[in-house]
Short mmCIF file of C-alpha atoms in Angstrom, two decimals:
data_model
loop_
_atom_site.label_atom_id
_atom_site.label_comp_id
_atom_site.label_asym_id
_atom_site.label_seq_id
_atom_site.Cartn_x
_atom_site.Cartn_y
_atom_site.Cartn_z
CA MET A 1 0.00 0.00 0.00
CA THR A 2 1.33 3.41 -0.94
CA THR A 3 2.20 5.54 2.05
CA ILE A 4 1.49 9.23 2.53
CA GLY A 5 5.22 9.85 2.34
CA ASP A 6 5.45 8.05 -1.00
CA ASN A 7 2.50 10.05 -2.30
CA LEU A 8 4.07 13.31 -1.19
CA TYR A 9 7.23 12.39 -3.05
CA SER A 10 5.23 11.63 -6.20
CA VAL A 11 3.32 14.92 -6.01
CA SER A 12 6.52 16.87 -5.36
CA THR A 13 8.05 15.21 -8.42
CA ARG A 14 5.03 16.20 -10.52
CA LEU A 15 5.36 19.78 -9.28
CA GLN A 16 9.05 19.91 -10.07
CA GLN A 17 8.47 18.55 -13.57
CA ALA A 18 5.60 20.99 -14.16
CA CYS A 19 7.83 23.87 -13.11
CA GLU A 20 10.60 22.68 -15.44
CA ARG A 21 8.20 22.52 -18.39
CA ALA A 22 6.92 26.01 -17.58
CA GLY A 23 10.44 27.41 -17.24
CA ARG A 24 9.93 28.20 -13.57
CA ALA A 25 11.98 27.43 -10.48
CA ALA A 26 10.57 24.66 -8.30
CA SER A 27 10.73 27.06 -5.35
CA ASP A 28 8.17 29.30 -7.09
CA VAL A 29 5.30 26.93 -6.25
CA ARG A 30 4.35 25.78 -2.77
CA LEU A 31 2.42 22.60 -1.98
CA LEU A 32 -0.58 22.73 0.35
CA ALA A 33 -1.56 19.26 1.57
CA VAL A 34 -5.34 19.21 1.99
CA SER A 35 -6.12 17.00 4.95
CA LYS A 36 -9.90 17.40 5.13
CA THR A 37 -11.66 14.26 6.42
CA PHE A 38 -8.32 12.69 7.38
CA ASP A 39 -7.29 12.50 11.02
CA ALA A 40 -4.44 14.08 12.94
CA ASP A 41 -2.30 10.98 12.48
CA ALA A 42 -2.43 11.42 8.69
CA VAL A 43 -1.22 15.00 9.15
CA ARG A 44 1.52 13.71 11.44
CA GLN A 45 2.66 11.21 8.79
CA ALA A 46 2.81 13.95 6.17
CA TRP A 47 4.74 16.21 8.55
CA GLN A 48 7.22 13.40 9.18
CA ALA A 49 7.74 13.26 5.42
CA GLY A 50 8.59 16.97 5.35
CA GLN A 51 5.22 18.65 4.70
CA GLN A 52 4.35 21.62 6.93
CA ALA A 53 1.44 23.48 5.26
CA PHE A 54 -2.03 21.90 5.52
CA GLY A 55 -5.44 22.95 4.22
CA GLU A 56 -8.78 22.31 5.85
CA ASN A 57 -12.20 22.86 4.28
CA TYR A 58 -14.36 22.29 7.33
CA VAL A 59 -13.71 24.69 10.18
CA GLN A 60 -14.76 22.56 13.15
CA GLU A 61 -12.84 19.54 11.90
CA GLY A 62 -9.79 21.69 11.23
CA VAL A 63 -9.84 23.33 14.65
CA ALA A 64 -10.05 19.91 16.33
CA LYS A 65 -6.93 18.74 14.47
CA ILE A 66 -5.06 21.97 15.13
CA GLU A 67 -5.76 21.74 18.85
CA ALA A 68 -4.92 18.03 19.02
CA LEU A 69 -1.57 18.43 17.29
CA ARG A 70 -0.64 21.56 19.21
CA SER A 71 -1.48 19.80 22.47
CA ALA A 72 0.66 16.82 21.50
CA GLY A 73 3.51 19.15 20.63
CA ASP A 74 5.21 16.67 18.32
CA CYS A 75 4.75 18.45 14.98
CA PRO A 76 6.32 21.91 15.33
CA GLY A 77 6.07 24.41 12.51
CA LEU A 78 2.67 23.39 11.14
CA GLN A 79 0.92 26.04 9.07
CA TRP A 80 -2.87 25.88 8.74
CA HIS A 81 -4.91 27.19 5.81
CA CYS A 82 -8.71 27.45 5.78
CA ILE A 83 -9.75 26.86 2.17
CA GLY A 84 -13.49 26.14 2.36
CA PRO A 85 -16.48 28.49 2.06
CA LEU A 86 -16.67 30.60 5.17
CA GLN A 87 -19.91 31.43 6.96
CA SER A 88 -20.24 34.32 9.39
CA ASN A 89 -20.68 32.04 12.38
CA LYS A 90 -17.32 30.36 11.67
CA THR A 91 -15.13 33.44 11.32
CA ARG A 92 -14.06 33.62 14.97
CA ALA A 93 -12.75 30.06 14.96
CA VAL A 94 -10.79 30.76 11.78
CA ALA A 95 -9.43 34.05 13.10
CA GLU A 96 -8.28 32.41 16.33
CA HIS A 97 -6.77 29.18 14.98
CA PHE A 98 -5.69 29.43 11.34
CA ASP A 99 -2.69 31.12 9.74
CA TRP A 100 -4.25 31.61 6.30
CA VAL A 101 -7.71 31.80 4.78
CA HIS A 102 -8.16 31.43 1.01
CA SER A 103 -11.91 31.79 0.64
CA VAL A 104 -12.81 35.39 1.47
CA ASP A 105 -15.32 36.64 -1.08
CA ARG A 106 -17.30 39.26 0.86
CA LEU A 107 -16.26 42.35 2.76
CA LYS A 108 -18.46 41.34 5.70
CA ILE A 109 -16.46 38.15 6.19
CA ALA A 110 -13.16 40.02 5.97
CA GLU A 111 -14.35 42.60 8.50
CA ARG A 112 -15.33 39.89 10.95
CA LEU A 113 -11.98 38.13 10.56
CA SER A 114 -10.22 41.46 11.11
CA ALA A 115 -12.17 42.26 14.26
CA GLN A 116 -11.81 38.73 15.67
CA ARG A 117 -8.10 38.16 14.99
CA PRO A 118 -6.39 38.03 18.41
CA PRO A 119 -3.93 40.93 18.74
CA GLN A 120 -1.13 38.68 19.98
CA LEU A 121 -1.18 36.69 16.73
CA PRO A 122 0.48 37.80 13.48
CA PRO A 123 -1.85 39.09 10.76
CA LEU A 124 -4.13 36.49 9.18
CA GLN A 125 -2.91 35.86 5.63
CA VAL A 126 -5.81 36.27 3.18
CA CYS A 127 -6.58 35.25 -0.38
CA LEU A 128 -9.74 36.43 -2.13
CA GLN A 129 -11.72 33.69 -3.84
CA VAL A 130 -12.77 34.74 -7.32
CA ASN A 131 -15.46 33.00 -9.37
CA VAL A 132 -13.30 33.10 -12.46
CA ASP A 133 -15.48 31.02 -14.79
CA GLY A 134 -18.86 32.34 -13.65
CA GLY A 135 -20.31 29.18 -12.14
CA ALA A 136 -23.77 30.10 -10.84
CA ASN A 137 -23.61 27.92 -7.73
CA LYS A 138 -20.01 28.60 -6.77
CA SER A 139 -18.50 30.80 -4.12
CA GLY A 140 -16.27 33.67 -5.13
CA VAL A 141 -16.42 37.34 -5.93
CA ALA A 142 -17.28 38.27 -9.50
CA PRO A 143 -14.25 39.49 -11.46
CA ASP A 144 -15.71 42.96 -12.01
CA GLU A 145 -16.22 43.37 -8.25
CA LEU A 146 -12.76 42.12 -7.34
CA PRO A 147 -10.75 45.39 -7.40
CA ALA A 148 -13.07 47.17 -4.96
CA LEU A 149 -13.11 44.19 -2.58
CA ALA A 150 -9.34 43.84 -2.73
CA GLN A 151 -8.84 47.51 -1.95
CA ALA A 152 -11.18 47.32 1.04
CA VAL A 153 -9.68 44.12 2.45
CA ALA A 154 -6.13 45.41 2.04
CA GLY A 155 -6.94 48.24 4.43
CA LEU A 156 -8.27 46.10 7.29
CA PRO A 157 -6.15 45.69 10.43
CA GLY A 158 -5.16 42.19 11.51
CA LEU A 159 -5.21 40.92 7.93
CA ARG A 160 -2.64 40.79 5.16
CA LEU A 161 -3.97 40.42 1.64
CA ARG A 162 -1.70 37.97 -0.19
CA GLY A 163 -3.52 37.16 -3.43
CA LEU A 164 -6.28 35.21 -5.13
CA MET A 165 -7.76 31.72 -5.05
CA CYS A 166 -9.98 30.05 -7.63
CA ILE A 167 -11.78 26.73 -8.07
CA PRO A 168 -12.81 26.48 -11.74
CA GLU A 169 -15.15 23.85 -13.06
CA PRO A 170 -13.40 20.68 -14.26
CA ALA A 171 -12.10 21.06 -17.81
CA PRO A 172 -11.51 18.23 -20.30
CA ASP A 173 -7.83 18.73 -21.12
CA PHE A 174 -4.66 20.64 -20.31
CA GLU A 175 -5.28 23.55 -22.67
CA ALA A 176 -8.85 24.08 -21.43
CA GLN A 177 -7.66 23.96 -17.83
CA ARG A 178 -4.85 26.38 -18.54
CA ALA A 179 -7.16 28.83 -20.31
CA VAL A 180 -9.33 29.21 -17.20
CA PHE A 181 -6.32 29.53 -14.91
CA LEU A 182 -4.93 32.24 -17.17
CA GLN A 183 -8.09 34.26 -16.50
CA ALA A 184 -7.27 34.17 -12.78
CA ARG A 185 -3.66 35.07 -13.55
CA ALA A 186 -4.85 38.11 -15.53
CA LEU A 187 -6.94 39.30 -12.57
CA PHE A 188 -3.96 38.78 -10.26
CA ASP A 189 -1.68 40.76 -12.57
CA ASP A 190 -4.25 43.54 -12.84
CA LEU A 191 -4.37 43.97 -9.06
CA ARG A 192 -0.58 44.05 -8.92
CA ALA A 193 -0.56 46.68 -11.66
CA ARG A 194 -2.87 48.75 -9.45
CA GLY A 195 -0.15 48.79 -6.82
CA MET A 196 -1.19 45.89 -4.59
CA ALA A 197 1.70 43.86 -3.17
CA LEU A 198 0.31 40.40 -3.91
CA ASP A 199 2.42 37.25 -4.12
CA THR A 200 0.05 34.28 -3.92
CA LEU A 201 -2.07 32.70 -6.64
CA SER A 202 -3.76 29.66 -5.10
CA MET A 203 -4.94 27.39 -7.90
CA GLY A 204 -4.51 23.83 -9.06
CA MET A 205 -5.46 20.50 -7.50
CA SER A 206 -4.71 16.80 -7.95
CA ASP A 207 -6.04 16.58 -11.51
CA ASP A 208 -4.94 19.91 -12.94
CA LEU A 209 -1.87 21.10 -11.07
CA GLU A 210 0.29 20.99 -14.22
CA ALA A 211 -2.01 23.40 -16.04
CA ALA A 212 -2.16 25.66 -12.99
CA VAL A 213 1.63 25.80 -12.72
CA SER A 214 1.89 26.58 -16.42
CA ALA A 215 -0.53 29.49 -15.93
CA GLY A 216 1.37 30.95 -12.97
CA SER A 217 0.07 29.31 -9.80
CA THR A 218 2.25 29.87 -6.74
CA LEU A 219 0.39 27.43 -4.48
CA VAL A 220 -1.38 24.20 -5.39
CA ARG A 221 -3.91 22.53 -3.10
CA VAL A 222 -3.59 18.74 -3.26
CA GLY A 223 -5.59 16.29 -1.17
CA ARG A 224 -6.49 13.04 -2.90
CA ALA A 225 -3.10 12.50 -4.56
CA ILE A 226 -1.47 12.71 -1.11
CA PHE A 227 -3.95 11.19 1.33
CA GLY A 228 -6.02 8.97 -0.96
CA HIS A 229 -9.74 8.85 -1.62
CA ARG A 230 -11.98 10.19 1.11
CA GLU A 231 -14.24 7.64 2.74
CA ARG A 232 -16.75 9.91 4.38
CA LYS A 233 -18.65 13.09 3.73
CA PRO A 234 -18.57 16.07 6.08
CA GLY A 235 -21.32 16.45 8.62
CA PRO A 236 -24.08 19.06 8.38
CA ALA A 237 -22.18 21.43 10.65
CA ASP A 238 -19.77 22.33 7.89
CA ALA A 239 -20.38 23.60 4.39
CA VAL A 240 -19.53 21.34 1.47
CA THR A 241 -16.93 22.55 -0.97
CA THR A 242 -14.54 21.34 -3.65
CA ALA A 243 -11.60 23.55 -2.75
CA ALA A 244 -9.13 20.74 -3.20
CA GLY A 245 -8.85 17.42 -4.85
#
């Protein structure tokens, strides 16, 4: 049976090869291991194989793992990213426990995170989720509303705006995948041209990370290719999302 460590090595090799094909340095793209529905021991195994950044879609599940691993004290240096849709009643838990949040798409959510971030913690690192391909049932700010939201979020205390995140609909081949990711890259470049100091473009998952890297992704969110297929669905307390695969 393939171990989590073996899977991490395989994904890292894919990333390195994708960077080489795109003419980019391997250090340009970070790997976020998405551990949703997997337990703290799976995170521990990945950490032992050298992985430090982990993504969680479901806030309550993520907080439980964060607290368990911090209490155990045997995995120093873990970095936690909230990547799922964020409801108002979950912002305090995210502000108090996570290092990053990728799924801000409304000013109200950003304002709550700003107000609830404990002052003794460093700023919460924020990506704005953009609905780049216009899916009617998907989270994310519309592209034409993105500049105003980015400007407002960038001015909030306790937060640091780092970039954009997108979750496009599945596309049939590399070129189709890349075309959608290039739309997100164009929005990212536009914000930078407006003077915003952004450095993170969170896009690409298990099935399309090569296309995302080719289009300029700086962080790919990979779950299934590292941890395997998920055996359970989240409970009703947490919103369902497809922020990683």
